[in-house]
mmCIF file of C-alpha atoms and ligand atoms in Angstrom:
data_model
loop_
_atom_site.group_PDB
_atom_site.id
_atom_site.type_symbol
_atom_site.label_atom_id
_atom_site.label_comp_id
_atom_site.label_asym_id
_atom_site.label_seq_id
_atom_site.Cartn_x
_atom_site.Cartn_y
_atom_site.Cartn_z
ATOM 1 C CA UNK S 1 -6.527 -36.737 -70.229
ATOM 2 C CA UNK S 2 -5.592 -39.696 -72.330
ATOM 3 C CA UNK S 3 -8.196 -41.656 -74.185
ATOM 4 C CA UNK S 4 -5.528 -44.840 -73.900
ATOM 5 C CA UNK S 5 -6.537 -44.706 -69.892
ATOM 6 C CA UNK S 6 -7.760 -48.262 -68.548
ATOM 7 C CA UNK S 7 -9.419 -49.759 -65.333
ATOM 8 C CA UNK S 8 -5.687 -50.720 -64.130
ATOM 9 C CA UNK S 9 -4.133 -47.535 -65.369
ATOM 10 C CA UNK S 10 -2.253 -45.506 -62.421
ATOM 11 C CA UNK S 11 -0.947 -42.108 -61.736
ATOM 12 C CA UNK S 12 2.547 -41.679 -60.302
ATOM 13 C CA UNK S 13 2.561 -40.167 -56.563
ATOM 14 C CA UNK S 14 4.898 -38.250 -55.773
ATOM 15 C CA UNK S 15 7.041 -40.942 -54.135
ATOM 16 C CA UNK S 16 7.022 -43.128 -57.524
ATOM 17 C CA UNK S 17 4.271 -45.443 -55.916
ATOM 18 C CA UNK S 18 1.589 -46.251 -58.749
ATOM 19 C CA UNK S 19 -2.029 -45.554 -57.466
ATOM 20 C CA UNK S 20 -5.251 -46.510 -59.828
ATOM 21 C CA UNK S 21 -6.975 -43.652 -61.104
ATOM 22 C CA UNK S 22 -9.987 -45.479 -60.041
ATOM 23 C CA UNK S 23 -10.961 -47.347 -56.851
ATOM 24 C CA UNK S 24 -13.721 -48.775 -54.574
ATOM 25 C CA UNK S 25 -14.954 -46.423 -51.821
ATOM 26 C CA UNK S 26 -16.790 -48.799 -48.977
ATOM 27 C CA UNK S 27 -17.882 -46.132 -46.418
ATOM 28 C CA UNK S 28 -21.126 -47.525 -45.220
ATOM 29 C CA UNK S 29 -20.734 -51.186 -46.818
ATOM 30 C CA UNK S 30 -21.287 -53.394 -43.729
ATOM 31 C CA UNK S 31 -18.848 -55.549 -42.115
ATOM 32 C CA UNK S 32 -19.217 -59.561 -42.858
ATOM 33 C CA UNK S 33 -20.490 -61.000 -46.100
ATOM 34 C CA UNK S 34 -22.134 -57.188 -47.356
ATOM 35 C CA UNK S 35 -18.629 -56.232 -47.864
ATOM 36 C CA UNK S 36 -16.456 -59.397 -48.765
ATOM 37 C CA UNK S 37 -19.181 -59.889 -51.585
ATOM 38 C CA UNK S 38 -18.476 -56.201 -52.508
ATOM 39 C CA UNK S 39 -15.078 -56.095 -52.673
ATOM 40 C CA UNK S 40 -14.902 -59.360 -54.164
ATOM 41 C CA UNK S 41 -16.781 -58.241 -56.859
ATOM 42 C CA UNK S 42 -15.204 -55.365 -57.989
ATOM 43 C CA UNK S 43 -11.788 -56.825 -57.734
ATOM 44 C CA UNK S 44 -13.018 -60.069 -60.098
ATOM 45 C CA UNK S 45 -14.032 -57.130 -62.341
ATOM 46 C CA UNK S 46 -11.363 -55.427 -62.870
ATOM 47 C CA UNK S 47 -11.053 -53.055 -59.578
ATOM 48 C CA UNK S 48 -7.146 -52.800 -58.305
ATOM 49 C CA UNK S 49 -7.866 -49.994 -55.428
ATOM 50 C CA UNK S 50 -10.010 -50.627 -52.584
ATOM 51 C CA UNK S 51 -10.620 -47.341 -49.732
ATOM 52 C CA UNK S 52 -11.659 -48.473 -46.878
ATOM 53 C CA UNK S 53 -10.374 -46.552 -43.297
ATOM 54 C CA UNK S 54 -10.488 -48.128 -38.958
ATOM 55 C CA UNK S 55 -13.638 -45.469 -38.816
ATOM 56 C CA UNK S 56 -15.785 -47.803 -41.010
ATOM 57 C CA UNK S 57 -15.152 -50.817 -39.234
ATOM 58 C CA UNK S 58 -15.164 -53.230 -42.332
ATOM 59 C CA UNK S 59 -11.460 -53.687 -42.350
ATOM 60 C CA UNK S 60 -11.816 -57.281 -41.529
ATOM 61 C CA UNK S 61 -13.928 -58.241 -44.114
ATOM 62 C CA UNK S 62 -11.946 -55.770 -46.829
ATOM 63 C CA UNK S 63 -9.139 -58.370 -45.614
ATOM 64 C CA UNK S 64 -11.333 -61.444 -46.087
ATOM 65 C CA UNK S 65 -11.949 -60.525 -49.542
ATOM 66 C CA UNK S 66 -8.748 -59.463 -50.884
ATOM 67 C CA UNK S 67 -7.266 -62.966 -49.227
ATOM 68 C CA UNK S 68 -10.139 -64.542 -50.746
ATOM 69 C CA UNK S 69 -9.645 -63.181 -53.956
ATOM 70 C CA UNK S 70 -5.588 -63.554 -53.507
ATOM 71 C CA UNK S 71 -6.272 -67.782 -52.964
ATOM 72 C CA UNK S 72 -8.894 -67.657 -56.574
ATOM 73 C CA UNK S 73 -5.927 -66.425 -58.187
ATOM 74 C CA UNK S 74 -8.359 -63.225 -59.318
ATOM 75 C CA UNK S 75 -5.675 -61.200 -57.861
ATOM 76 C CA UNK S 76 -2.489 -60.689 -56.563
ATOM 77 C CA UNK S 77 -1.302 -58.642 -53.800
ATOM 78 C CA UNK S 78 1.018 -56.439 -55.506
ATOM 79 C CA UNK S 79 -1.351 -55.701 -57.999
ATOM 80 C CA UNK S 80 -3.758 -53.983 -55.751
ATOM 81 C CA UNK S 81 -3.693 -50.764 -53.758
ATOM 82 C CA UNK S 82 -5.300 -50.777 -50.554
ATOM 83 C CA UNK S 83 -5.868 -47.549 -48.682
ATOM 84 C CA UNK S 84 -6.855 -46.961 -45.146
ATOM 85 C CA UNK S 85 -7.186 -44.057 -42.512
ATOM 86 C CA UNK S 86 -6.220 -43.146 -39.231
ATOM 87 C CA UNK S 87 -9.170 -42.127 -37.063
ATOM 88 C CA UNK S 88 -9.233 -39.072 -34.897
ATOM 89 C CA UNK S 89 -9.904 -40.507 -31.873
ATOM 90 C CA UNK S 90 -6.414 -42.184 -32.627
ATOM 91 C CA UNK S 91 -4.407 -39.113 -33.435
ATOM 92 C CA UNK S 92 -1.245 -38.217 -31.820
ATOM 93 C CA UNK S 93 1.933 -40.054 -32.565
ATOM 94 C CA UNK S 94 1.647 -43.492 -30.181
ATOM 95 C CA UNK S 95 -1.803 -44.320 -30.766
ATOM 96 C CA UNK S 96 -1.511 -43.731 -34.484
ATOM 97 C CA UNK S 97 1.221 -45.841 -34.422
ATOM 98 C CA UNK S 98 -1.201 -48.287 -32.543
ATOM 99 C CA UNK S 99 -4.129 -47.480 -34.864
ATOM 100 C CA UNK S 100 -2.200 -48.590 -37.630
ATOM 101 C CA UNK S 101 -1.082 -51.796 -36.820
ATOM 102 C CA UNK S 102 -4.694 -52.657 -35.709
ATOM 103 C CA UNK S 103 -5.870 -51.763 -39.179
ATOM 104 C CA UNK S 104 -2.820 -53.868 -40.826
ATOM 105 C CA UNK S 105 -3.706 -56.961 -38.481
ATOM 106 C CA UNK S 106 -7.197 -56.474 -39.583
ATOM 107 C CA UNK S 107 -6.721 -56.166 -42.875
ATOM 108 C CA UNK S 108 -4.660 -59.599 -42.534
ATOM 109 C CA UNK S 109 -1.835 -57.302 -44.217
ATOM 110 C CA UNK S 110 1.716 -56.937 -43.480
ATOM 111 C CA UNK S 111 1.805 -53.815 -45.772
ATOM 112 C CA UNK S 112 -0.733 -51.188 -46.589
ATOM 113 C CA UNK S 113 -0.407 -48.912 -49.918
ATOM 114 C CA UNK S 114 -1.700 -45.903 -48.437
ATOM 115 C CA UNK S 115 -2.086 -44.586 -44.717
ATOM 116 C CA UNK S 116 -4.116 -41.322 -44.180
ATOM 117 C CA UNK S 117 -4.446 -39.111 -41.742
ATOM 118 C CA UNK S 118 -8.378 -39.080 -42.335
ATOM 119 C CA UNK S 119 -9.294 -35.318 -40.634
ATOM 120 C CA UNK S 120 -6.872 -32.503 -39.934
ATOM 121 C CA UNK S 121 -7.607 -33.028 -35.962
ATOM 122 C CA UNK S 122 -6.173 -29.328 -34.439
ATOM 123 C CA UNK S 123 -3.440 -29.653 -32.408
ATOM 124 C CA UNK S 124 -2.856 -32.873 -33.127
ATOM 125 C CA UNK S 125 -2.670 -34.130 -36.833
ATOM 126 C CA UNK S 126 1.153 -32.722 -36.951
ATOM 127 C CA UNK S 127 2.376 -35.747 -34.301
ATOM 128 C CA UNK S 128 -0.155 -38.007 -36.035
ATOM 129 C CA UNK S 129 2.185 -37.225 -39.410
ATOM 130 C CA UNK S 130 5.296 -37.950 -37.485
ATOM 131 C CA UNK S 131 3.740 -41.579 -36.655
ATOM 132 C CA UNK S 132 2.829 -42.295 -40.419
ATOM 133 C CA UNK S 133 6.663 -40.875 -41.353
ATOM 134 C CA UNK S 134 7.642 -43.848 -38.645
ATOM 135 C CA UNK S 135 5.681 -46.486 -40.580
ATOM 136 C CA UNK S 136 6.409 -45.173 -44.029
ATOM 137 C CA UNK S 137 10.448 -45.420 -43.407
ATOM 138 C CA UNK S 138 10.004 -48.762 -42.014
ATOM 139 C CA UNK S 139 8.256 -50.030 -45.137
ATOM 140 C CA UNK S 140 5.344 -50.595 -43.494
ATOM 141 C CA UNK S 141 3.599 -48.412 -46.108
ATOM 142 C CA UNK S 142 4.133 -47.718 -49.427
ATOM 143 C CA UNK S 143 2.814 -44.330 -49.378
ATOM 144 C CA UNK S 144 1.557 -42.002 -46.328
ATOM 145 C CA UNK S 145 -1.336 -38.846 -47.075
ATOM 146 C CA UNK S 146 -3.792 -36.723 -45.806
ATOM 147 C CA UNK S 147 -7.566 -36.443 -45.748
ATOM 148 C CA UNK S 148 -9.608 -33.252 -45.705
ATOM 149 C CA UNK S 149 -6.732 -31.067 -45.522
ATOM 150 C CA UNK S 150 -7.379 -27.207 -46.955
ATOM 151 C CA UNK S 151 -4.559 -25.233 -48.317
ATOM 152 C CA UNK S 152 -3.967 -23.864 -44.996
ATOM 153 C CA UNK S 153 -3.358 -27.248 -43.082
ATOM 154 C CA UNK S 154 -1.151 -28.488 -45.684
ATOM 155 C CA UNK S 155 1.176 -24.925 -45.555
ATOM 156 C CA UNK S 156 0.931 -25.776 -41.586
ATOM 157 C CA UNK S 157 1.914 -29.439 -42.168
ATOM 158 C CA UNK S 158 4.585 -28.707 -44.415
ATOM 159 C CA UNK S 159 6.458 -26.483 -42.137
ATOM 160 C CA UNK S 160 7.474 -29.727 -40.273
ATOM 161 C CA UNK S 161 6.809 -32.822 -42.206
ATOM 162 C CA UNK S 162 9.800 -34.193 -43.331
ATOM 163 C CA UNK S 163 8.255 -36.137 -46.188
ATOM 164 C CA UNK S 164 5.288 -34.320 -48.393
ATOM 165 C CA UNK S 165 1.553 -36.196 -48.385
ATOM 166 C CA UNK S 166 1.421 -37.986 -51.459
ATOM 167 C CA UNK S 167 -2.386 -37.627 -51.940
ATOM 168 C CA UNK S 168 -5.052 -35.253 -50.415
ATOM 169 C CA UNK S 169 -8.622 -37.064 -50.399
ATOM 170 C CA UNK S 170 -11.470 -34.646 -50.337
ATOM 171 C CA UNK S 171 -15.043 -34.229 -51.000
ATOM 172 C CA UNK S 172 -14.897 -33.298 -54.617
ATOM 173 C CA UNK S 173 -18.147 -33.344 -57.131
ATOM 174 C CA UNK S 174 -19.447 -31.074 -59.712
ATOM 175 C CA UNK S 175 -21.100 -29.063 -56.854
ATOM 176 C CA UNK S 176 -17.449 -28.548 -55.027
ATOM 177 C CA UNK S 177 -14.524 -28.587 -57.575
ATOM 178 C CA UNK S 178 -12.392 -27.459 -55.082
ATOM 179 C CA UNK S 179 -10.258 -25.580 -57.588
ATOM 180 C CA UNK S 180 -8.314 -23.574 -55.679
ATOM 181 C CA UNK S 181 -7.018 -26.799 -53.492
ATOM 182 C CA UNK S 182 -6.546 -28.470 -56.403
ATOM 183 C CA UNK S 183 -4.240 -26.405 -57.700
ATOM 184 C CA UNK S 184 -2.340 -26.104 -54.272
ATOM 185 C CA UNK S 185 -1.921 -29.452 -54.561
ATOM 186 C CA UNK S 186 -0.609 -29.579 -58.131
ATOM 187 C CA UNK S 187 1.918 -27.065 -56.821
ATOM 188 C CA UNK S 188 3.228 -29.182 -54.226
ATOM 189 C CA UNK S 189 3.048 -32.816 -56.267
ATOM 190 C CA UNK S 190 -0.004 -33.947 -53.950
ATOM 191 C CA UNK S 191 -1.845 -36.137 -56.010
ATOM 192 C CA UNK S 192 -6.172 -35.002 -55.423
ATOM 193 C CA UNK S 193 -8.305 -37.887 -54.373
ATOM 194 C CA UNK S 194 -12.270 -37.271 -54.714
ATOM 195 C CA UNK S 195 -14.175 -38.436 -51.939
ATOM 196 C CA UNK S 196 -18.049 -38.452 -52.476
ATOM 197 C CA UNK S 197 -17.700 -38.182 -56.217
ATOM 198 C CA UNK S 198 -21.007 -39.089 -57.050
ATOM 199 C CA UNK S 199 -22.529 -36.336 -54.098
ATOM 200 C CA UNK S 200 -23.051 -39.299 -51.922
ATOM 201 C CA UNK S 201 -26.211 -39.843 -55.101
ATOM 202 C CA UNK S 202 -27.172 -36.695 -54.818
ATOM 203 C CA UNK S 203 -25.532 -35.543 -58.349
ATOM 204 C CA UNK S 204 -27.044 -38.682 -60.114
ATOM 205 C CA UNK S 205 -30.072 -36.817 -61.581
ATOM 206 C CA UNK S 206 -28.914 -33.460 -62.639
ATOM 207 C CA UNK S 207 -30.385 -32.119 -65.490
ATOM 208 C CA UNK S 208 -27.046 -30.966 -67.383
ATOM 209 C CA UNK S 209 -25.284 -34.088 -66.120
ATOM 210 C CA UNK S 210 -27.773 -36.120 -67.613
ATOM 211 C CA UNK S 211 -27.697 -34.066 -71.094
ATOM 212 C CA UNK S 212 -24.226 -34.591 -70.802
ATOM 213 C CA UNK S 213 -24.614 -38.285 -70.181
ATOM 214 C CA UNK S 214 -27.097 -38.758 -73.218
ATOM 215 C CA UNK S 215 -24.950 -37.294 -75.747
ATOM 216 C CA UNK S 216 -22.753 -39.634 -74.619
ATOM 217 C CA UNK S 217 -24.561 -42.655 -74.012
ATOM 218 C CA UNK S 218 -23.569 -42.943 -70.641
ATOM 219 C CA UNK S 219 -24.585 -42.635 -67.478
ATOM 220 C CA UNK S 220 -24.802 -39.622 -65.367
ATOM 221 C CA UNK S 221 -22.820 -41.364 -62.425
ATOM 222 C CA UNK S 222 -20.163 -42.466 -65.502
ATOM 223 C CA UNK S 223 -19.999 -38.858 -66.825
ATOM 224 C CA UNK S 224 -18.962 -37.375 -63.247
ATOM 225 C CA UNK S 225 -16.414 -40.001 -63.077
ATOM 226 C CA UNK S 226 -15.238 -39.085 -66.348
ATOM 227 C CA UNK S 227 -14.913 -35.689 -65.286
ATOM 228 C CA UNK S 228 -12.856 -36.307 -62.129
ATOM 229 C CA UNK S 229 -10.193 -38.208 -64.182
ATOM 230 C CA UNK S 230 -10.008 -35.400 -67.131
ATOM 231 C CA UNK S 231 -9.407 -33.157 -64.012
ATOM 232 C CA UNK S 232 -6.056 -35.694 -62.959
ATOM 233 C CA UNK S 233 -8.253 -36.879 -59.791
ATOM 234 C CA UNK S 234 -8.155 -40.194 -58.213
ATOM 235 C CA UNK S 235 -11.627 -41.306 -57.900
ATOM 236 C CA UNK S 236 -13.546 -43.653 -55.271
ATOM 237 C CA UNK S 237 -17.019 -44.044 -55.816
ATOM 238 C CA UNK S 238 -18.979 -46.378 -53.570
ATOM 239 C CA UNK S 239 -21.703 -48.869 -54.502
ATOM 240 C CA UNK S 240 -21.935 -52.733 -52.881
ATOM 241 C CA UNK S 241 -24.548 -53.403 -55.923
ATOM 242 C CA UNK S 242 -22.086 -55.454 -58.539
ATOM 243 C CA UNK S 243 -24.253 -53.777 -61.665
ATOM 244 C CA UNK S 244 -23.447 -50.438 -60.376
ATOM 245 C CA UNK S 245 -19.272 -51.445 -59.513
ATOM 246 C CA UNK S 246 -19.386 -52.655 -62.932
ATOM 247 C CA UNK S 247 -21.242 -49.030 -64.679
ATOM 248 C CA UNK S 248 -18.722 -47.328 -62.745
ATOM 249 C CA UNK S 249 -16.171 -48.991 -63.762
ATOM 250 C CA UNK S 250 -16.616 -48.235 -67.428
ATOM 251 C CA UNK S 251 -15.326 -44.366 -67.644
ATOM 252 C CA UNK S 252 -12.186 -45.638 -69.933
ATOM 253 C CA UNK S 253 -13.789 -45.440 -73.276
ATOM 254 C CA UNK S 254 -15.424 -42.177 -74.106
ATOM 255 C CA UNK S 255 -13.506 -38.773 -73.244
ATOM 256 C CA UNK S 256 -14.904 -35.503 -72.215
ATOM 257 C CA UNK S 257 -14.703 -32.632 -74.647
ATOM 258 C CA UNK S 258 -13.955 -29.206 -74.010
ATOM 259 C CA UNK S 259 -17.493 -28.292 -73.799
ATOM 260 C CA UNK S 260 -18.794 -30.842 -71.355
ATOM 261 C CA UNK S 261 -15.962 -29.729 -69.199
ATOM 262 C CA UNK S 262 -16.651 -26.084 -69.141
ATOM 263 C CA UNK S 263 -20.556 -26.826 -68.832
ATOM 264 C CA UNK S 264 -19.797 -28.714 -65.561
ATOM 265 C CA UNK S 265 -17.366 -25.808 -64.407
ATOM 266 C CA UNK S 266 -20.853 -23.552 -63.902
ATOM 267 C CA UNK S 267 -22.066 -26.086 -61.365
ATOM 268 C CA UNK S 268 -19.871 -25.776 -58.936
ATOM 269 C CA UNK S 269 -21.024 -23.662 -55.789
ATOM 270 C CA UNK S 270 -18.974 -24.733 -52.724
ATOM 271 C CA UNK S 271 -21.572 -27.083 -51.494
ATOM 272 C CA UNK S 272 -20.915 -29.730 -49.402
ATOM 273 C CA UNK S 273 -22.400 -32.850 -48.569
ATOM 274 C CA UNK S 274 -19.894 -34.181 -45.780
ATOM 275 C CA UNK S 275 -18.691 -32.028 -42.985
ATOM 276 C CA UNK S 276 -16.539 -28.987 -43.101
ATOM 277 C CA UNK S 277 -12.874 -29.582 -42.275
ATOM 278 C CA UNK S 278 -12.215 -26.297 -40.469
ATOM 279 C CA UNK S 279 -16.056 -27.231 -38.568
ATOM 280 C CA UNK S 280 -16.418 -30.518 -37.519
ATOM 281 C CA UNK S 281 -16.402 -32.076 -33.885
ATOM 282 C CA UNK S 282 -15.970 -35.592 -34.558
HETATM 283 P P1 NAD Z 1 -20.427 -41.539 -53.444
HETATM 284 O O1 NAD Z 1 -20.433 -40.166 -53.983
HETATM 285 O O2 NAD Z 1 -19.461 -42.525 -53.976
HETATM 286 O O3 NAD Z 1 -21.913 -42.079 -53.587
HETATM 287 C C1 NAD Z 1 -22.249 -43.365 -53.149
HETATM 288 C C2 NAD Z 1 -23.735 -43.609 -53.312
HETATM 289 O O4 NAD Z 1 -24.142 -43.308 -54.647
HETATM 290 C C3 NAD Z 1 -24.020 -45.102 -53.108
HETATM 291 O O5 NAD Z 1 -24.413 -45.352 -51.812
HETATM 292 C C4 NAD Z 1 -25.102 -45.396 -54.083
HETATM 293 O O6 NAD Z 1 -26.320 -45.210 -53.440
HETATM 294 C C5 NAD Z 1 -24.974 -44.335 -55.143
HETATM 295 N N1 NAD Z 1 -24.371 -44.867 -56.387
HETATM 296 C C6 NAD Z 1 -23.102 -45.294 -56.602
HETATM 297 N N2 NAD Z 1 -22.920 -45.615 -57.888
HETATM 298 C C7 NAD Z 1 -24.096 -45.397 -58.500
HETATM 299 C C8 NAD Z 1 -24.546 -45.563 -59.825
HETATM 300 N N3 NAD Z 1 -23.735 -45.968 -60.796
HETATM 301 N N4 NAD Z 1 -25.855 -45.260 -60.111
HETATM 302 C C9 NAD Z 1 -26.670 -44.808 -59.150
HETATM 303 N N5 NAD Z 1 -26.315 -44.626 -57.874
HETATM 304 C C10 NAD Z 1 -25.030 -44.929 -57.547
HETATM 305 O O7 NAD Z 1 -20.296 -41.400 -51.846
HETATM 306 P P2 NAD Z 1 -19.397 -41.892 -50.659
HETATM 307 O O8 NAD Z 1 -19.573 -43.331 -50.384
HETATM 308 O O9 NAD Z 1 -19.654 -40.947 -49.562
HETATM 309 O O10 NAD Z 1 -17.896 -41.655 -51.169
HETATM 310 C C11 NAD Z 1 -17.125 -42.643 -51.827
HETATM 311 C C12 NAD Z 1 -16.007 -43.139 -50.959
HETATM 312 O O11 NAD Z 1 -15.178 -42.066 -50.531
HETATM 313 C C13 NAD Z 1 -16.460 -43.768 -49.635
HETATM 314 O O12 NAD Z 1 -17.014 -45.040 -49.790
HETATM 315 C C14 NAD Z 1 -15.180 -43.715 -48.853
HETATM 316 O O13 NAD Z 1 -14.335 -44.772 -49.259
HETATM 317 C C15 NAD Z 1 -14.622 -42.379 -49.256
HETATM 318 N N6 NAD Z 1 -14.971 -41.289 -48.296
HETATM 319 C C16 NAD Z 1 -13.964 -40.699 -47.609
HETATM 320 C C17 NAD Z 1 -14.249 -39.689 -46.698
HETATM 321 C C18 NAD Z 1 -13.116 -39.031 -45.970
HETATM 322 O O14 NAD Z 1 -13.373 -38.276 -45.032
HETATM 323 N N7 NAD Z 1 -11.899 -39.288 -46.350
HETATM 324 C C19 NAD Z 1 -15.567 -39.272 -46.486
HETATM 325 C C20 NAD Z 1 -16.578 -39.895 -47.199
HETATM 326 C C21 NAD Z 1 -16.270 -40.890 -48.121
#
């Protein structure tokens, strides 16, 4: 990957739409001032992507701060990419429909960047597509995508959907480099999206990550970053501490060589630290 990458650099989806290769994750930042202050934070920084989805019920306050941050002239709205999610409670094609609106008026939107289907919900995630194909031809959406899809729900998905997901966000750290998915995805011009990058923390004190990280004077959390944009992933990690938005943020002036890259390749051994997409009963 490029050295000449920056914060507001993006990666063309498939669609033409421009997504950051780097964003805010807020799973688990609380609704109200916890995540206004967060979001407001990284986006004074530098940020241009926020992920946020109905399921962690901060949309409001996502909406709060990026109309906050809109009126301080730190931003402005076509400059950012928001992202949410469809929840599966919602799936099937007239309460997605529903769902999304919901998350729009929340967000205090009247367009999103990216809608996802958020799990691959059996038997019903193919009507839930139809519903985001609805939105996306009205405009309502720049681009529509898929979460925790595996190779074989996107083959199933395909069979049908009349336009192809523009991005697949997984759970995808040095522990699960979900190689063979990622190269699915290459195949079909699905841009990867890492969910979890960091191992939810779990990843921060790795012994090779952290050689890694000192022969590059960075941190351990900045070298797995690194890593997921060498590999041509979009990457979301989560933090609602501002020194921690800002370390992550700084991945755009050191590159990975060769051998860092093929050290971290030994680590992975399918382990995950979310749930399993073809197991879950949520
Ligand atoms: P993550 O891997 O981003 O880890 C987040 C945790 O790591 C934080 O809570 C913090 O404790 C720690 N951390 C972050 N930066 C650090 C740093 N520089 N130094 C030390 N510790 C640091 O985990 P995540 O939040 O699960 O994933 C990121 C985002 O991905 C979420 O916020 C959400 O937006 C998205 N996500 C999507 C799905 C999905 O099903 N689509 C599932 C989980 C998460």
């Amino acid at each position: 990957m490029s050295n000449e990458l920056k914060l507001n650099s993006k990666v063309t989806l498939n669609n033409g739409v421009q997504m950051p290769w780097l964003g805010l994750g807020v799973f688990l930042a609380k609704e109200g001032t916890e995540v206004v202050q967060t979001v407001k934070a990284a986006l004074k920084y530098g940020y241009l992507s926020i992920d946020t989805a109905a399921a962690y019920n901060n949309e409001e306050g996502v909406g709060r701060a990026i109309a906050e941050s809109i009126a301080e002239g730190t931003v402005a709205r076509e400059d950012i990419f928001v992202t949410s999610k469809v929840w599966n409670s919602n799936q099937g094609y007239d309460s997605t429909l529903a769902a999304f609106n919901e998350s729009l008026y929340k967000l205090n939107l009247d367009y999103l960047d990216l809608y996802l289907v958020h799990w691959p919900v059996k038997g019903k995630y193919k009507e839930t597509w139809r519903a985001l194909e609805k939105v996306y031809a009205e405009g309502k959406v720049k681009a529509i995508g898929v979460s925790n899809f595996q190779v074989h729900h996107l083959d199933d998905l395909l069979q049908d959907a009349t336009v192809v997901p523009a991005v697949n966000q997984i759970e995808l750290h040095p522990l699960l480099a979900q190689q063979q998915l990622r190269d699915y995805c290459k195949s079909k011009n699905i841009q990867v999206e890492a969910w979890s990058p960091l191992g939810q923390g779990n990843l921060l004190d790795h012994e090779l990550l952290k050689k890694i990280a000192a022969k590059h004077g960075k941190t351990t959390a900045q070298i797995i970053l690194r890593w997921d944009i060498e590999l041509g992933v979009v990457t979301i990690p989560k933090s609602v501490k501002e020194h921690r938005i800002i370390e992550n943020a700084n991945i755009f002036d050191f590159q990975l060589d060769a051998e860092d890259i093929a050290a971290i390749a030994t680590l992975n051994e399918n382990k995950r630290f979310g749930s399993d997409p073809d197991n879950f009963n949520f």
